mmCIF file of C-alpha atoms in Angstrom:
data_model
loop_
_atom_site.group_PDB
_atom_site.id
_atom_site.type_symbol
_atom_site.label_atom_id
_atom_site.label_comp_id
_atom_site.label_asym_id
_atom_site.label_seq_id
_atom_site.Cartn_x
_atom_site.Cartn_y
_atom_site.Cartn_z
ATOM 1 C CA MET A 1 83.184 128.872 139.211
ATOM 2 C CA GLN A 2 86.111 127.899 137.001
ATOM 3 C CA ARG A 3 86.970 124.285 136.486
ATOM 4 C CA SER A 4 90.542 123.212 136.957
ATOM 5 C CA PRO A 5 92.395 122.143 133.783
ATOM 6 C CA LEU A 6 92.339 118.539 134.974
ATOM 7 C CA MET A 7 88.560 118.603 135.239
ATOM 8 C CA ARG A 8 88.103 119.548 131.590
ATOM 9 C CA PRO A 9 86.919 116.585 129.525
ATOM 10 C CA ASN A 10 89.990 115.827 127.426
ATOM 11 C CA ALA A 11 92.804 117.069 129.641
ATOM 12 C CA ILE A 12 93.250 113.724 131.375
ATOM 13 C CA THR A 13 92.861 111.611 128.273
ATOM 14 C CA ARG A 14 95.699 113.420 126.521
ATOM 15 C CA GLY A 15 98.027 112.780 129.450
ATOM 16 C CA ILE A 16 97.485 109.051 129.946
ATOM 17 C CA SER A 17 98.830 106.647 127.357
ATOM 18 C CA SER A 18 98.003 103.026 126.687
ATOM 19 C CA LEU A 19 101.294 102.148 128.407
ATOM 20 C CA ASP A 20 100.018 103.911 131.527
ATOM 21 C CA ILE A 21 96.829 101.849 131.286
ATOM 22 C CA GLU A 22 98.889 98.658 131.067
ATOM 23 C CA ASP A 23 100.987 99.771 134.032
ATOM 24 C CA MET A 24 97.824 100.435 136.062
ATOM 25 C CA CYS A 25 96.474 96.995 135.109
ATOM 26 C CA SER A 26 99.681 95.321 136.245
ATOM 27 C CA LYS A 27 99.392 97.036 139.637
ATOM 28 C CA ALA A 28 95.654 96.476 140.094
ATOM 29 C CA THR A 29 94.972 94.012 142.888
ATOM 30 C CA THR A 30 91.202 93.704 142.740
ATOM 31 C CA ASP A 31 88.604 93.047 140.071
ATOM 32 C CA GLU A 32 86.970 96.379 140.913
ATOM 33 C CA GLN A 33 90.194 98.201 140.056
ATOM 34 C CA ARG A 34 90.532 96.319 136.758
ATOM 35 C CA ILE A 35 86.900 97.091 135.876
ATOM 36 C CA ALA A 36 87.432 100.797 136.616
ATOM 37 C CA ILE A 37 90.590 100.822 134.477
ATOM 38 C CA SER A 38 88.698 99.089 131.650
ATOM 39 C CA LYS A 39 85.885 101.640 131.796
ATOM 40 C CA TYR A 40 88.367 104.486 131.683
ATOM 41 C CA ALA A 41 90.306 102.899 128.798
ATOM 42 C CA LEU A 42 87.082 102.544 126.818
ATOM 43 C CA ARG A 43 86.469 106.291 127.189
ATOM 44 C CA ILE A 44 89.863 107.185 125.703
ATOM 45 C CA LEU A 45 89.774 104.595 122.908
ATOM 46 C CA ASP A 46 90.939 105.941 119.540
ATOM 47 C CA ARG A 47 92.613 104.710 116.364
ATOM 48 C CA HIS A 48 96.083 105.287 117.824
ATOM 49 C CA ASN A 49 95.692 103.265 121.014
ATOM 50 C CA THR A 50 93.111 100.601 120.141
ATOM 51 C CA CYS A 51 95.644 97.947 119.168
ATOM 52 C CA SER A 52 97.801 98.380 122.262
ATOM 53 C CA LEU A 53 94.729 98.435 124.521
ATOM 54 C CA LEU A 54 93.537 95.241 122.845
ATOM 55 C CA LEU A 55 96.847 93.613 123.768
ATOM 56 C CA THR A 56 96.504 94.884 127.338
ATOM 57 C CA SER A 57 92.963 93.521 127.563
ATOM 58 C CA HIS A 58 94.160 90.144 126.343
ATOM 59 C CA LYS A 59 97.137 90.076 128.716
ATOM 60 C CA TYR A 60 95.063 90.938 131.802
ATOM 61 C CA HIS A 61 91.842 89.143 130.786
ATOM 62 C CA LEU A 62 89.775 92.341 130.638
ATOM 63 C CA THR A 63 86.750 91.099 128.719
ATOM 64 C CA LYS A 64 84.838 94.392 128.526
ATOM 65 C CA LEU A 65 87.894 96.265 127.286
ATOM 66 C CA ARG A 66 88.625 93.539 124.726
ATOM 67 C CA ASP A 67 85.041 93.614 123.455
ATOM 68 C CA GLY A 68 85.118 97.419 123.252
ATOM 69 C CA CYS A 69 88.398 97.386 121.324
ATOM 70 C CA LEU A 70 87.097 94.763 118.906
ATOM 71 C CA ARG A 71 83.867 96.714 118.403
ATOM 72 C CA PHE A 72 85.907 99.864 117.724
ATOM 73 C CA ILE A 73 88.072 97.954 115.228
ATOM 74 C CA SER A 74 84.962 96.615 113.515
ATOM 75 C CA GLU A 75 83.392 100.053 113.230
ATOM 76 C CA ARG A 76 86.562 101.914 112.249
ATOM 77 C CA GLY A 77 88.522 99.072 110.752
ATOM 78 C CA GLU A 78 90.075 100.939 107.862
ATOM 79 C CA GLU A 79 91.506 103.634 110.164
ATOM 80 C CA VAL A 80 92.967 101.023 112.507
ATOM 81 C CA LEU A 81 94.204 98.559 109.878
ATOM 82 C CA THR A 82 96.034 101.186 107.849
ATOM 83 C CA GLY A 83 97.785 102.754 110.841
ATOM 84 C CA PRO A 84 101.242 101.993 112.217
ATOM 85 C CA ALA A 85 99.796 100.538 115.438
ATOM 86 C CA PHE A 86 98.354 97.579 113.506
ATOM 87 C CA ARG A 87 101.694 96.824 111.855
ATOM 88 C CA ALA A 88 103.353 96.776 115.278
ATOM 89 C CA LEU A 89 101.047 94.048 116.623
ATOM 90 C CA ASN A 90 102.341 90.550 117.195
ATOM 91 C CA GLU A 91 100.839 87.564 115.383
ATOM 92 C CA ASP A 92 98.621 86.589 118.327
ATOM 93 C CA ALA A 93 96.992 90.028 118.425
ATOM 94 C CA VAL A 94 96.384 90.013 114.672
ATOM 95 C CA ALA A 95 94.817 86.559 115.019
ATOM 96 C CA ILE A 96 92.515 87.888 117.768
ATOM 97 C CA ILE A 97 91.335 90.704 115.509
ATOM 98 C CA LEU A 98 90.763 88.341 112.595
ATOM 99 C CA THR A 99 88.962 85.583 114.495
ATOM 100 C CA ALA A 100 87.036 87.399 117.179
ATOM 101 C CA GLY A 101 83.822 87.374 115.202
ATOM 102 C CA THR A 102 83.950 91.129 114.808
ATOM 103 C CA GLY A 103 82.533 90.962 111.317
ATOM 104 C CA LEU A 104 85.441 93.079 110.155
ATOM 105 C CA ALA A 105 84.737 92.303 106.494
ATOM 106 C CA SER A 106 81.229 93.707 106.880
ATOM 107 C CA TYR A 107 82.699 97.130 107.627
ATOM 108 C CA VAL A 108 86.018 97.130 105.757
ATOM 109 C CA ASP A 109 86.741 96.396 102.108
ATOM 110 C CA GLU A 110 88.304 92.944 101.860
ATOM 111 C CA MET A 111 91.172 94.232 99.756
ATOM 112 C CA ILE A 112 92.033 96.678 102.549
ATOM 113 C CA ILE A 113 92.088 93.790 105.034
ATOM 114 C CA LEU A 114 94.379 91.744 102.796
ATOM 115 C CA ASP A 115 96.544 94.784 102.085
ATOM 116 C CA ALA A 116 96.840 95.484 105.825
ATOM 117 C CA LEU A 117 97.939 91.890 106.380
ATOM 118 C CA VAL A 118 100.547 92.211 103.631
ATOM 119 C CA GLY A 119 101.792 95.464 105.194
ATOM 120 C CA TRP A 120 101.910 93.780 108.602
ATOM 121 C CA ALA A 121 103.924 90.851 107.206
ATOM 122 C CA GLU A 122 106.324 93.166 105.359
ATOM 123 C CA HIS A 123 106.877 95.191 108.537
ATOM 124 C CA HIS A 124 107.765 92.074 110.527
ATOM 125 C CA LEU A 125 110.024 90.737 107.775
ATOM 126 C CA ASN A 126 111.857 94.084 107.627
ATOM 127 C CA GLN A 127 112.306 94.025 111.407
ATOM 128 C CA ARG A 128 114.004 90.634 111.093
ATOM 129 C CA GLY A 129 116.146 91.806 108.188
ATOM 130 C CA LEU A 130 114.442 89.459 105.717
ATOM 131 C CA PRO A 131 113.330 90.384 102.201
ATOM 132 C CA SER A 132 109.648 91.176 101.786
ATOM 133 C CA ASP A 133 109.130 89.293 98.545
ATOM 134 C CA SER A 134 106.013 87.270 97.798
ATOM 135 C CA ASN A 135 107.464 83.977 99.086
ATOM 136 C CA HIS A 136 108.449 85.416 102.452
ATOM 137 C CA VAL A 137 105.178 87.336 102.863
ATOM 138 C CA SER A 138 103.127 84.241 101.988
ATOM 139 C CA SER A 139 105.137 82.237 104.509
ATOM 140 C CA VAL A 140 104.538 84.772 107.284
ATOM 141 C CA LEU A 141 100.816 85.000 106.507
ATOM 142 C CA SER A 142 100.195 81.275 106.075
ATOM 143 C CA SER A 143 99.189 80.835 109.724
ATOM 144 C CA LEU A 144 96.809 83.820 109.610
ATOM 145 C CA LEU A 145 95.064 83.604 106.256
ATOM 146 C CA TYR A 146 92.730 80.777 107.200
ATOM 147 C CA LYS A 147 91.410 82.891 110.094
ATOM 148 C CA VAL A 148 90.259 85.736 107.870
ATOM 149 C CA GLU A 149 86.489 85.867 107.514
ATOM 150 C CA LEU A 150 85.795 87.435 104.133
ATOM 151 C CA PRO A 151 82.178 86.639 103.295
ATOM 152 C CA HIS A 152 82.042 88.815 100.198
ATOM 153 C CA LEU A 153 85.268 87.686 98.560
ATOM 154 C CA LYS A 154 84.479 86.528 95.050
ATOM 155 C CA ALA A 155 86.701 85.553 92.163
ATOM 156 C CA PRO A 156 87.904 86.543 89.714
ATOM 157 C CA LEU A 157 89.376 89.617 91.379
ATOM 158 C CA SER A 158 91.890 91.983 89.947
ATOM 159 C CA PRO A 159 94.665 92.628 92.447
ATOM 160 C CA ARG A 160 94.956 96.318 93.274
ATOM 161 C CA ARG A 161 98.379 97.670 94.000
ATOM 162 C CA ARG A 162 98.278 99.927 97.052
ATOM 163 C CA SER A 163 100.839 102.435 98.256
ATOM 164 C CA ASN A 164 104.192 100.640 98.619
ATOM 165 C CA SER A 165 102.490 97.569 99.999
ATOM 166 C CA LEU A 166 102.869 95.051 97.229
ATOM 167 C CA GLU A 167 106.398 94.486 96.014
ATOM 168 C CA ASP A 168 105.192 91.805 93.619
ATOM 169 C CA PRO A 169 101.915 92.422 91.718
ATOM 170 C CA ILE A 170 101.170 88.688 91.831
ATOM 171 C CA LEU A 171 101.412 88.579 95.637
ATOM 172 C CA LEU A 172 97.768 89.346 96.260
ATOM 173 C CA SER A 173 96.804 86.638 93.778
ATOM 174 C CA LEU A 174 98.967 84.162 95.671
ATOM 175 C CA LEU A 175 97.453 85.165 98.984
ATOM 176 C CA ILE A 176 93.897 84.910 97.729
ATOM 177 C CA GLY A 177 94.709 81.596 96.039
ATOM 178 C CA GLU A 178 96.044 80.208 99.323
ATOM 179 C CA TYR A 179 93.080 81.643 101.210
ATOM 180 C CA GLU A 180 90.678 80.155 98.672
ATOM 181 C CA LEU A 181 91.758 76.655 99.727
ATOM 182 C CA ASN A 182 90.493 77.312 103.253
ATOM 183 C CA TYR A 183 87.454 79.411 102.355
ATOM 184 C CA HIS A 184 83.995 77.899 102.640
ATOM 185 C CA CYS A 185 81.986 79.745 100.048
ATOM 186 C CA ASN A 186 78.229 80.156 100.434
ATOM 187 C CA GLU A 187 77.760 79.991 96.687
ATOM 188 C CA LYS A 188 77.293 76.638 94.941
ATOM 189 C CA ALA A 189 80.120 77.115 92.467
ATOM 190 C CA PHE A 190 83.290 78.996 93.235
ATOM 191 C CA VAL A 191 84.993 80.359 90.134
ATOM 192 C CA PRO A 192 88.760 79.676 90.220
ATOM 193 C CA PHE A 193 90.850 82.784 90.772
ATOM 194 C CA MET A 194 93.419 82.141 88.067
ATOM 195 C CA GLU A 195 92.093 81.464 84.587
#
């Protein structure tokens, strides 16, 4: 007995996008329908659609889908944070990822998290036609930096320049310096970043 192409495991998942999931959620009239949509969305979760499905889960109050997306981001943070889908998120969605208690810094190098935030800020500045210099990037990130949970961040650090992300080599120092003001360090003495 041959199975139809639609019955093969990945045939359906390739044909349904995260926009289709959002459309289904908007048309769902019962909790049972929303739960079924959430379960399906969790099965097709990948690095390309996680961010948009997280937004959908937030918009339609789909707790299980939100938790699954955040768990996926925690486990595969570097893949998600360095992809274009992360840069396309709005500030509220980035704040959700940073503050949801996902333990992101336990799985992803802190410099990658900061670099992803810089890339996100630069993307949004470019969309508005603003320069992506250190002052503008710091301004955009000022409302997000205090939400970042970076338990392993220690000073002094040497800023690493990543691919086209840092226009100004001092930018990362500025960001960490601003973050340092809001960071509650577990150590007794926190060494100042700038000597």
